[in-house]
Coordinates of C-alpha atoms and ligand atoms in Angstrom, one line a residue:
X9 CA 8.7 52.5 46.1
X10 CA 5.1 51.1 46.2
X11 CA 2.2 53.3 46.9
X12 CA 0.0 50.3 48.7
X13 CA 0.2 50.4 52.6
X14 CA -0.3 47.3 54.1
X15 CA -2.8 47.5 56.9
X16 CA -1.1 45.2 60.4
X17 CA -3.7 45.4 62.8
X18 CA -2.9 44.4 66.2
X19 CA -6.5 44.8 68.4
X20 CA -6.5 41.2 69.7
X21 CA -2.5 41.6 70.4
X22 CA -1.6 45.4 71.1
X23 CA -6.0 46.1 71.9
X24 CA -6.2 43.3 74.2
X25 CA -3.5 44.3 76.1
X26 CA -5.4 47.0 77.3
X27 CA -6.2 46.7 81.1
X28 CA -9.9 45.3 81.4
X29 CA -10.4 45.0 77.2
X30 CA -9.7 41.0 77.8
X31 CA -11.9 39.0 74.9
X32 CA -13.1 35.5 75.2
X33 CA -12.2 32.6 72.6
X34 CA -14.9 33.0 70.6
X35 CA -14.7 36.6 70.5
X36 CA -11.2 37.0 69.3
X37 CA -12.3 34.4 66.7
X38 CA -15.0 36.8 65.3
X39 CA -13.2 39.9 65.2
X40 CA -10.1 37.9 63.2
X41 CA -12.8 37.0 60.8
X42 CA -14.3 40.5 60.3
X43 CA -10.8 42.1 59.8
X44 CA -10.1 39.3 57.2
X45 CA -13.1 39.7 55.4
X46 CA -12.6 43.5 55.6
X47 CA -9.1 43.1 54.0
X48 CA -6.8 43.4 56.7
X49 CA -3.4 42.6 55.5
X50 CA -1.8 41.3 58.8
X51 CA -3.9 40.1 62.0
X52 CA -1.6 40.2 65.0
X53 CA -3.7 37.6 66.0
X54 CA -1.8 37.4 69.7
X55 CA 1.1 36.6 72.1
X56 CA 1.2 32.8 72.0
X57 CA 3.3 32.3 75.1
X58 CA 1.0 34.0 77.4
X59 CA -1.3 31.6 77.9
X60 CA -3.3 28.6 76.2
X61 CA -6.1 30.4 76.0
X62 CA -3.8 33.5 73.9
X63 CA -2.2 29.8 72.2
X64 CA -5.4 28.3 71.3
X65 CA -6.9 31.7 70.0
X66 CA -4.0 32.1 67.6
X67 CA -3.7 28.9 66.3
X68 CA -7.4 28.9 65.0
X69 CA -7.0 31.9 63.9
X70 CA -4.3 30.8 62.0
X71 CA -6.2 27.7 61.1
X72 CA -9.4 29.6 60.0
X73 CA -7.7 32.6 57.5
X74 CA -8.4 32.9 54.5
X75 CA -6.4 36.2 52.7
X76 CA -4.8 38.0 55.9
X77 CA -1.1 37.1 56.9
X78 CA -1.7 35.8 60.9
X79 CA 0.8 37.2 62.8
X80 CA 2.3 35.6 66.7
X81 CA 4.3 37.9 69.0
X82 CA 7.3 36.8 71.0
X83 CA 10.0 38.0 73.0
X84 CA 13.3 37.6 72.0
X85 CA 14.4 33.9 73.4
X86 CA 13.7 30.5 71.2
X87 CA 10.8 29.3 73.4
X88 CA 8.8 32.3 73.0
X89 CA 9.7 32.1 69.2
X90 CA 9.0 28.6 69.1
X91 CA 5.3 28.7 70.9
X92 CA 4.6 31.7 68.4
X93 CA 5.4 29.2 65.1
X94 CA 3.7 26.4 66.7
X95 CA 0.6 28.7 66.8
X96 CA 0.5 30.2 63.3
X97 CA 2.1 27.8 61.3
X98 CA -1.0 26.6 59.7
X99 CA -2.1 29.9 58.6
X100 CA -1.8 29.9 55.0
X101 CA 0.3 32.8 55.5
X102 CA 2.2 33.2 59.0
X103 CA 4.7 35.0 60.6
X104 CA 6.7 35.6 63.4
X105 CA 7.3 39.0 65.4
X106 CA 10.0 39.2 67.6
X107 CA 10.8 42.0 69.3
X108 CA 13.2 43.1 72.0
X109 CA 13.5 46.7 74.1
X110 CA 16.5 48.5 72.9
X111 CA 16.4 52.2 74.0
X112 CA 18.1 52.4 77.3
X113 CA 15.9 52.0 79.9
X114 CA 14.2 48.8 78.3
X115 CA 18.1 47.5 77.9
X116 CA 18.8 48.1 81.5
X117 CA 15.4 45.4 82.3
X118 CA 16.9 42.2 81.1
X119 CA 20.8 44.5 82.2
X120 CA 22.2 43.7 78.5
X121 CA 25.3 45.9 77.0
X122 CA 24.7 47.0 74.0
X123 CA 27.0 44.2 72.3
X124 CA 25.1 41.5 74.3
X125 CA 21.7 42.3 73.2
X126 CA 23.0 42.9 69.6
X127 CA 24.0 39.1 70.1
X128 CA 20.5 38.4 71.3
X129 CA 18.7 39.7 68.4
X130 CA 21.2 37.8 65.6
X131 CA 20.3 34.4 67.2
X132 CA 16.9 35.0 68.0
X133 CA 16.0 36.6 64.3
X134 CA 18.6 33.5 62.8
X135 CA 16.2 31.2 65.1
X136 CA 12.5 32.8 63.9
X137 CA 13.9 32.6 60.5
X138 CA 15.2 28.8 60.3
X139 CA 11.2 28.5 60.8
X140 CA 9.7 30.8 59.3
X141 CA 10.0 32.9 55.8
X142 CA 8.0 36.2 57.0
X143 CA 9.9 37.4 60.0
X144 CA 8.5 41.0 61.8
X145 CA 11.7 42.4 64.1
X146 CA 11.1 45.6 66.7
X147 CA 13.2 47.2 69.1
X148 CA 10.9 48.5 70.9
X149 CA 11.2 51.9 72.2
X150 CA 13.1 52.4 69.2
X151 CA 11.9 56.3 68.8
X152 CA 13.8 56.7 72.3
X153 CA 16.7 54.4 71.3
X154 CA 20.2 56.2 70.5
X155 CA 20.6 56.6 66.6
X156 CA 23.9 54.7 66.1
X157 CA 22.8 51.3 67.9
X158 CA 19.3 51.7 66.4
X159 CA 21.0 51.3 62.6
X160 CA 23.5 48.9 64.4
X161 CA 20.9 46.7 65.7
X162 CA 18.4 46.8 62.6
X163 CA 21.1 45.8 60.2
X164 CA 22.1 43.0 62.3
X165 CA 17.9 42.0 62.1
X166 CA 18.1 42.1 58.5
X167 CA 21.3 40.6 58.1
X168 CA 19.5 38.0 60.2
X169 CA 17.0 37.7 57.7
X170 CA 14.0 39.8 59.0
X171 CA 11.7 40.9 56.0
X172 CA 9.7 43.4 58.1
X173 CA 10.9 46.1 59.9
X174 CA 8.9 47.7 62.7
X175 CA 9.7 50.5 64.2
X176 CA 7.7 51.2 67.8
X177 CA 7.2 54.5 69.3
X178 CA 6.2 52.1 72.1
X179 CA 5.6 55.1 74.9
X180 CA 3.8 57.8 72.3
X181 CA 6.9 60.2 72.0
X182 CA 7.6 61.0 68.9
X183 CA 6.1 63.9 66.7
X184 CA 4.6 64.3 63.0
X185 CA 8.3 65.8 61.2
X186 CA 10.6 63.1 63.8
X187 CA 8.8 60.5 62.4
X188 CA 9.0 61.1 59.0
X189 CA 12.8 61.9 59.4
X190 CA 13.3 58.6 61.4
X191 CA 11.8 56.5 59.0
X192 CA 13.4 58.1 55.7
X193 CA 17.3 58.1 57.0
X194 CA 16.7 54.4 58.6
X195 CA 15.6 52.9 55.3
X196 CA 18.7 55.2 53.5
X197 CA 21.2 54.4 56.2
X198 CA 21.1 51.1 57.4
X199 CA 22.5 48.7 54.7
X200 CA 20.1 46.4 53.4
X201 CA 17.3 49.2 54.3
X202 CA 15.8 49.1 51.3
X203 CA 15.2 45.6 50.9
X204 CA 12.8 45.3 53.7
X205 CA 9.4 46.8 54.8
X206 CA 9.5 49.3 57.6
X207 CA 6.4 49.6 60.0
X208 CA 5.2 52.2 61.8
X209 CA 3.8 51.3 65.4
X210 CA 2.8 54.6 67.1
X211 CA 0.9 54.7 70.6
X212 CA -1.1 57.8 71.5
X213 CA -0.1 59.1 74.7
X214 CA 0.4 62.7 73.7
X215 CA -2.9 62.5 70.8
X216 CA 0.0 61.6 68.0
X217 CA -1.0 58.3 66.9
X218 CA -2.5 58.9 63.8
X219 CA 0.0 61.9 62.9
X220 CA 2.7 59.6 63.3
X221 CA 1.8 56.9 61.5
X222 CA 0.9 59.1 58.2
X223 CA 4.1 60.9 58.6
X224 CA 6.0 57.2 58.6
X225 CA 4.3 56.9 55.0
X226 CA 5.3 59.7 54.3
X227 CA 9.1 59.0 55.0
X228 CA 8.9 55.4 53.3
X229 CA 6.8 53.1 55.8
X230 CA 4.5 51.0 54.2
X231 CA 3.2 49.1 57.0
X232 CA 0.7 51.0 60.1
X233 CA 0.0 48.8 62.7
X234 CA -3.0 49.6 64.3
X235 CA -6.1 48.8 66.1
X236 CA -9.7 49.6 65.3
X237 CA -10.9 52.3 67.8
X238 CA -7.5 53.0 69.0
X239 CA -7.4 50.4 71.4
X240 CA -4.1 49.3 73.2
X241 CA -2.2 50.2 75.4
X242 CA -2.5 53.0 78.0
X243 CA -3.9 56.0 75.4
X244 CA -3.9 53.0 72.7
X245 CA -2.7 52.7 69.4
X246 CA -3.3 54.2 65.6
X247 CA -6.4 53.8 64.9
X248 CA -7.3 51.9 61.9
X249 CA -10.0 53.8 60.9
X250 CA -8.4 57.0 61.1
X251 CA -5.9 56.0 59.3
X252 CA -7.6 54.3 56.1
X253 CA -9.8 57.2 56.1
X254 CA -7.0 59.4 56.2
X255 CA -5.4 58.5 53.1
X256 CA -8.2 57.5 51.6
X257 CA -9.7 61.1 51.5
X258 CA -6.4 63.0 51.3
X259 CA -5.0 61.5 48.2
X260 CA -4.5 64.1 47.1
X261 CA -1.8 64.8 49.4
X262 CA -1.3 61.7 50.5
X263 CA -0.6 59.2 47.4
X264 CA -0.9 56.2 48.9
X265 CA -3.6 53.3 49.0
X266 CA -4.7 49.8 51.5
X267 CA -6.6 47.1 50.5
X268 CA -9.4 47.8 53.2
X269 CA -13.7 47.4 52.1
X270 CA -14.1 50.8 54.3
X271 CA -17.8 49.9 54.1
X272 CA -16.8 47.3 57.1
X273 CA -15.3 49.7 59.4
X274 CA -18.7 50.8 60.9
X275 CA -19.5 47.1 62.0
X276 CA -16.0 46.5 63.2
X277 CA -16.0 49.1 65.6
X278 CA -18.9 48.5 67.4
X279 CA -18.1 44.4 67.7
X280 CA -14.6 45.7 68.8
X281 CA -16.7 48.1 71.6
X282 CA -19.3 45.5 72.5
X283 CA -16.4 42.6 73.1
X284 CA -13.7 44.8 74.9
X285 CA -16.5 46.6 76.7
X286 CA -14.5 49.8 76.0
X287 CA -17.1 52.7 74.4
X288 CA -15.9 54.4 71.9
X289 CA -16.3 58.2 73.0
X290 CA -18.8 60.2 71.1
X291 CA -17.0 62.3 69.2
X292 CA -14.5 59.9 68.2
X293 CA -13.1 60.9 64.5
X294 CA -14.7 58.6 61.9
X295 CA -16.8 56.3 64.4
X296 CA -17.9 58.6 67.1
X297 CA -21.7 58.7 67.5
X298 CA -21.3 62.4 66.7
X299 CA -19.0 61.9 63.9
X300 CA -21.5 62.3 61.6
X301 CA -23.6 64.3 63.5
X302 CA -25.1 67.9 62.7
X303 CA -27.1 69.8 65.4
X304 CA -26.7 73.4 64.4
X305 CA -29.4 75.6 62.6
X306 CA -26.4 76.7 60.6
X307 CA -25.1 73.5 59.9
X308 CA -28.2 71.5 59.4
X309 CA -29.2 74.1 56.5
X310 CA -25.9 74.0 55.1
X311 CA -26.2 70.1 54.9
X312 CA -29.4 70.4 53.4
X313 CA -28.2 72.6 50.6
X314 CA -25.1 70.8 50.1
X315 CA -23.9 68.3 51.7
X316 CA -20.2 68.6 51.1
X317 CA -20.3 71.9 53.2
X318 CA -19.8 70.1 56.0
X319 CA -18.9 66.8 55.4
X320 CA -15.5 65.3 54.2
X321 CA -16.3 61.3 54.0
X322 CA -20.0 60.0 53.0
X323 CA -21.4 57.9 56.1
X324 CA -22.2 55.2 53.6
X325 CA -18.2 54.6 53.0
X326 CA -17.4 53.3 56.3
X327 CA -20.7 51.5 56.4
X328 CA -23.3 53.9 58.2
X329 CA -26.8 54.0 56.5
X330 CA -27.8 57.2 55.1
X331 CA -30.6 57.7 56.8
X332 CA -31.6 55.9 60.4
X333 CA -35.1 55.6 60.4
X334 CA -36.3 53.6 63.8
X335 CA -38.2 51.1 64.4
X336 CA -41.4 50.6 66.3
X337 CA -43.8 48.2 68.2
X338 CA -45.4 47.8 65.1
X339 CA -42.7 47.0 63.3
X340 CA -42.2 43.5 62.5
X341 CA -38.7 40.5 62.8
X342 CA -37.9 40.8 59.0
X343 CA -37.7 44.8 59.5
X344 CA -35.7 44.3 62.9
X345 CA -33.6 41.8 61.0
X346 CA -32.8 43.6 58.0
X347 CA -31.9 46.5 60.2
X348 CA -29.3 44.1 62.4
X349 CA -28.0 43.2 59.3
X350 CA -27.4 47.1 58.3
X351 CA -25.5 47.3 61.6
X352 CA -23.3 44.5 60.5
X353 CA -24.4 41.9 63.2
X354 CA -24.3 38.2 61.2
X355 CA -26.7 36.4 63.7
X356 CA -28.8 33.0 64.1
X357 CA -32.3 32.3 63.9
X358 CA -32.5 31.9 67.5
X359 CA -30.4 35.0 68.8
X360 CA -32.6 36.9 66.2
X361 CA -35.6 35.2 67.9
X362 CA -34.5 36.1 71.8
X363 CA -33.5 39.8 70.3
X364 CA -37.1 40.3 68.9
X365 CA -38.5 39.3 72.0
X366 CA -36.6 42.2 74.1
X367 CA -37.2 43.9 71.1
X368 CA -40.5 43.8 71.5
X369 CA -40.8 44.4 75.2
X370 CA -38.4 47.3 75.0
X371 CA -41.2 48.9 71.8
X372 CA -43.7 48.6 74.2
X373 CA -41.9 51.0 76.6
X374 CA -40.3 53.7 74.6
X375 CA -42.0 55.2 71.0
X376 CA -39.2 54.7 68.9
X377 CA -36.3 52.6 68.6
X378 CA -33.6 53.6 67.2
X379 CA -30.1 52.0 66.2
X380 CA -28.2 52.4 69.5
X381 CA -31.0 50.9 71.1
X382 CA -30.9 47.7 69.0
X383 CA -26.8 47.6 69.3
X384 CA -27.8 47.3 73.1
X385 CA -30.1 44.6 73.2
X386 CA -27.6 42.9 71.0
X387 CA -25.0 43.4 73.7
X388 CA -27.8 42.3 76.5
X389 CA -28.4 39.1 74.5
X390 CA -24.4 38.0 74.3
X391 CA -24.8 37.5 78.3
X392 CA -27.1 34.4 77.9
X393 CA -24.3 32.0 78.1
X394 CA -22.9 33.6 81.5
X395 CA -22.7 31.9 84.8
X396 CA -24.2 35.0 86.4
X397 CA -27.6 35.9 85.1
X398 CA -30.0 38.7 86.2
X399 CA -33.5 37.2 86.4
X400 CA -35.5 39.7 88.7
X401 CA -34.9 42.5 90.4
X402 CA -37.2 45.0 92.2
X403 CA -36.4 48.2 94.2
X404 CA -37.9 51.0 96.4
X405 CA -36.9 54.3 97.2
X406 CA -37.6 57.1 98.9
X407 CA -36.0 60.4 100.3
X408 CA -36.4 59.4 103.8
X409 CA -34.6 56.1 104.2
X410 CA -32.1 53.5 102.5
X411 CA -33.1 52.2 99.4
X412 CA -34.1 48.4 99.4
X413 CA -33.7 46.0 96.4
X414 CA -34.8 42.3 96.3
X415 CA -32.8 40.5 93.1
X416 CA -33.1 37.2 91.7
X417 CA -29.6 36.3 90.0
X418 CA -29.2 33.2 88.6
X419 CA -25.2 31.2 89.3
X420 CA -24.8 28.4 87.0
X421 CA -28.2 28.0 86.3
X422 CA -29.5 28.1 89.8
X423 CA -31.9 31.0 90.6
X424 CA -31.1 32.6 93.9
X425 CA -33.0 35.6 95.7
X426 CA -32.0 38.3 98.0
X427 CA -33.0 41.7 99.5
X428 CA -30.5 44.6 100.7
X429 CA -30.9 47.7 101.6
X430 CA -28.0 50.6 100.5
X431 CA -27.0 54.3 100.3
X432 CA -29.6 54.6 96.7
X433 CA -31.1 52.0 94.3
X434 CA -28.1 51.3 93.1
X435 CA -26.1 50.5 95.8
X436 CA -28.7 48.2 97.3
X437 CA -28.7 46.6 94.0
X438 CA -25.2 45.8 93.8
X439 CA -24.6 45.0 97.5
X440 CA -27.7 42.4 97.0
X441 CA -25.8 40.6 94.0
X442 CA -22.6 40.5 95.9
X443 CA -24.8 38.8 99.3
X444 CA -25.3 36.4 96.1
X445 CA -22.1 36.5 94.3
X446 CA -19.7 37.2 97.3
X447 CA -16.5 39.1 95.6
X448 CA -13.9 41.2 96.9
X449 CA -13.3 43.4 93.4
X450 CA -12.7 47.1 93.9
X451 CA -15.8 49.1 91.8
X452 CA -13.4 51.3 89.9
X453 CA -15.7 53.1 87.3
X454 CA -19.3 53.4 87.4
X455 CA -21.2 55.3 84.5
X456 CA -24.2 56.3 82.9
X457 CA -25.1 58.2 80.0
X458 CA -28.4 58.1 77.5
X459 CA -27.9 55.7 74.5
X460 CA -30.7 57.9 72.9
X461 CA -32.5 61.5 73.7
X462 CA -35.8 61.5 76.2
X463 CA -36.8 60.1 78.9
X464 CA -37.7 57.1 77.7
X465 CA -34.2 56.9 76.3
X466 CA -32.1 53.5 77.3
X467 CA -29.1 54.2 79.7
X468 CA -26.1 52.5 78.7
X469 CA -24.0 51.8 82.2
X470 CA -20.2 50.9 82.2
X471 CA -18.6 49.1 85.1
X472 CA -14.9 48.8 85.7
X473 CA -13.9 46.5 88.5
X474 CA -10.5 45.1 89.6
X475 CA -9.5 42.5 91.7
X476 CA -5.8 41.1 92.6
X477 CA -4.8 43.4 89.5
X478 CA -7.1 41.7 87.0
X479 CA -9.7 44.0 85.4
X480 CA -12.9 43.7 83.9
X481 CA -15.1 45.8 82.6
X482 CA -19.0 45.5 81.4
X483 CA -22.0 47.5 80.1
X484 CA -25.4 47.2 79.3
X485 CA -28.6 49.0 78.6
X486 CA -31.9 49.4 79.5
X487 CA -34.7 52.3 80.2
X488 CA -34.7 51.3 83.7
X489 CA -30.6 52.6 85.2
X490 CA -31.4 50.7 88.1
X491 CA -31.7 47.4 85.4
X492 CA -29.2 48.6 83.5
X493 CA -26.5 49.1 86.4
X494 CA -27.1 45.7 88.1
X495 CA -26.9 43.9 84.1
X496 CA -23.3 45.8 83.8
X497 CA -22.3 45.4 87.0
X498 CA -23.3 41.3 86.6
X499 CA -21.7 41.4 83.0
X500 CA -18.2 42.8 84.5
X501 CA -18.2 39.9 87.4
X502 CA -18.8 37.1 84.3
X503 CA -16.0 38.6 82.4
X504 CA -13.6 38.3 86.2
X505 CA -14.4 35.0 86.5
X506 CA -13.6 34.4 82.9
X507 CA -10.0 36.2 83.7
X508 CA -10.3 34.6 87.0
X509 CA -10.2 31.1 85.8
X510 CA -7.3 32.5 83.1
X511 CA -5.3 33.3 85.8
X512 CA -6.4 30.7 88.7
X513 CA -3.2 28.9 90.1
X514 CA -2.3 25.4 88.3
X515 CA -4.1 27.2 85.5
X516 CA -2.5 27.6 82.0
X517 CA -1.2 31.5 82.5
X518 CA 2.3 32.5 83.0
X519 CA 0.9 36.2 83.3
X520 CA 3.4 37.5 81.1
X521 CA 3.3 41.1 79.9
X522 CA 4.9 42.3 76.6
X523 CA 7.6 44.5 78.3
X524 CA 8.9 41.4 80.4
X525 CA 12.5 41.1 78.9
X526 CA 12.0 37.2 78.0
X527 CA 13.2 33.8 78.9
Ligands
KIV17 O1 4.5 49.3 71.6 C1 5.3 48.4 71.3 O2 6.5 48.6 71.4 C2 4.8 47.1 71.0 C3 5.9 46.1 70.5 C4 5.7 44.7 71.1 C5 5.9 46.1 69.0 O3 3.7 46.8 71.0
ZN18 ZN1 2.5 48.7 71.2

């Protein structure tokens, strides 16, 4: 058996799933570029029959790869399987991943016996496979699926002629030594088990994720699917990084190898943060803010002497610079440049242009600027193409009275002015842009926290809203909270109307979800 782990990553499938992490076109098309260049194996590039937005997304991916296998879900039923093949059939290496639910609860959704749905996965897999070489087959739920009819049902896939193997813990059951086991007797017991790849596809609900998925290796998988900061569904996914970093610095234990440039994963993760607007919690393992982090007396001087006492991985292998020295207002474009560049962020002459100019503005009000500053005016900048656009806004406040804010908000170009009054700055604020914008989405989330220390630190604000079960959430930054609540809150309403129009009726969507049985 081969030690090389083949890397599936499924953020713009499994990721995007999550509620409110929804990505534009263009968006999905960068991050399927970044994970291709990092040396993804397989981009799970999206679920084709969900929409033609998901079907346009996939099929450029598709068209645009380079090395990375692109990758369509489907359900089990030939139309599904058919949308997925017209999407990634011009990949210059696709394939299909079917997948039906075959513990039984997910059997009792589309109410198939056990001998039916065995039916339903030889024709569908025959079907994927008449058009396709690389076939992926998962019964999902399988870690909750009874034993016999799990190794009934995967020979039948193989028999079938599916060349990968996946095996979801869909609902995050399953522990470290289960896993392992699972994996080991399938690929000894099930006839033709050794021909195939199996895949491990862990979700985190109980914190297991990343357990799982090394304990699969360890019991013969040698494909993870994952997402890069654990996005996905409900808890999320394995997280890619954790898991190259894993094996990459336990090899000792853990003999196995991918094909990832960990230098990339750094970039990745904050593109992946800035797009879903999801951010990544500060002491996430390997990309947390604090990750690298040492505060202590005790620590600090230990680093200093050595800096192995503390430290496992070398910031400079997952691509964080070894030293972050900020910038200033005397600092000039090529050094703001070259330091977007460090962060990863690949931009034009005239978003580098607009970014200096904030830039600029931002050195004027705070002494130093520092990385996470820089990754927010980034972030600010990405709004320029909205239809809502924050052009003014100017409040008062007081402890004896409501708070009164006048905001100028431009819709499609048009600049439009308002004053309110509310319970705080912020309240004013947002009740001015909705006298503007008039919307009826719930404010599900609001918060703030520094992006730097002081108090002339930036305050990054994250906005959740829902409306008619669509979620969106956005952030942004600024030293003013006041500016920075009204940008997120105005960054979450662009990304509704985005899934607004998605969803509009007589629009393209069949609002599918992946647990839907099909047809
Ligand atoms: O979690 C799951 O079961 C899935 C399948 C579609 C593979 O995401
Ligand atoms: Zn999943």
């Amino acid at each position: 058996m081969t030690d090389h782990v083949l890397i599936f990553d499924t953020t713009l499938r499994d990721g995007e799933q999550s509620p409110g992490a929804t990505m534009t076109h263009d968006e999905k098309l960068e991050i399927a570029e970044m994970l291709d260049e990092m040396g993804v194996d397989v981009i799970e590039a999206g679920f084709p029959i969900a929409s033609e937005g998901d079907f346009k997304a996939v099929a450029e991916i598709a068209r645009r790869s380079r090395n990375a296998t692109i990758c369509g879900l489907a359900r089990a039923n030939p139309t599904d399987i058919d949308r997925a093949w017209e999407a990634v059939r011009h990949a210059a290496s696709p394939r299909i991943h079917t997948f039906i639910g075959t513990s039984p609860l997910h059997r009792a959704i589309p109410d198939l016996t056990q001998d039916e749905m065995a039916d339903r996965i030889h024709e569908t897999v025959t079907h994927a496979r008449n058009l396709c070489d690389n076939v992926q087959w998962s019964p999902m739920d399988a870690t909750r699926t009874e034993w016999d009819y799990l190794c009934r049902v995967i020979e039948i896939a193989i028999k079938a002629g599916a060349t990968t193997i996946n095996i979801p813990d869909t609902v995050g059951y399953t522990a470290p030594g289960e896993s392992a086991n699972l994996i080991r007797r399938l690929i000894t017991e099930v006839p033709g088990g050794e021909e195939v790849i199996f895949a491990t596809h862990c979700h985190n609900d109980l914190g297991m994720a990343t357990a799982n998925a090394l304990a699969a290796v360890e019991g013969g998988a040698r494909q993870i699917e994952c997402t890069i900061n654990g996005l996905g569904e409900r808890a999320g996914n394995t997280a890619l990084e954790e898991v190259v970093m894993a094996l990459r610095t336990r090899g000792d234990i853990m003999p196995f190898h991918t094909g990832i440039d960990t230098t990339r994963i750094m970039a990745l993760s904050r593109r992946v943060s800035t797009v879903s607007g999801f951010p990544v919690q500060f002491n996430k393992a390997i990309v947390g803010k604090n990750a690298f982090a040492h505060e202590s007396g005790i620590h600090q001087d230990g680093m200093l002497k050595n800096r192995e006492n503390f430290e496992i991985m070398r910031p400079e292998d997952i691509g964080l610079a070894a030293s972050s020295l900020p910038l200033g207002k005397h600092s000039g474009r090529a050094a703001m440049r070259a330091k977007l560049d460090e962060l990863g962020f690949e931009l034009g002459d005239n978003e580098v242009k607009d970014i200096f100019a904030r830039f600029k503005e931002l050195a004027d009000r705070k002494k130093e600027v520092y990385d996470d500053d820089l990754i927010a005016l980034v972030r600010i900048n990405e709004g320029a193409e909205d239809h809502l656009q924050l052009l003014d806004l100017g409040v008062s406040c007081g402890t004896g009275g409501p708070a009164e804010a006048t905001l100028t908000m431009a819709v499609d170009g048009t600049g439009h002015t308002v004053t309110d009054t509310g319970d705080g700055p912020v309240d004013a604020t947002f009740k001015a842009v909705r006298a503007i914008w008039p919307n009826a989405a719930r404010l599900e989330l609001y918060q703030v926290h520094a992006v730097t220390e002081g108090t002339d630190a930036q305050a990054t604000v994250s906005v959740r809203l829902v409306e008619d079960g669509r979620i969106a959430t956005g952030s942004s930054a600024d030293t003013d909270t006041v500016v920075a609540s009204a940008r997120a809150y105005i960054n979450a309403l662009n990304r509704l109307i985005v899934r607004r129009e998605k969803t509009a009726p007589g629009a393209d969507v069949k609002e599918i979800r992946y647990t839907d049985a099909g047809e």
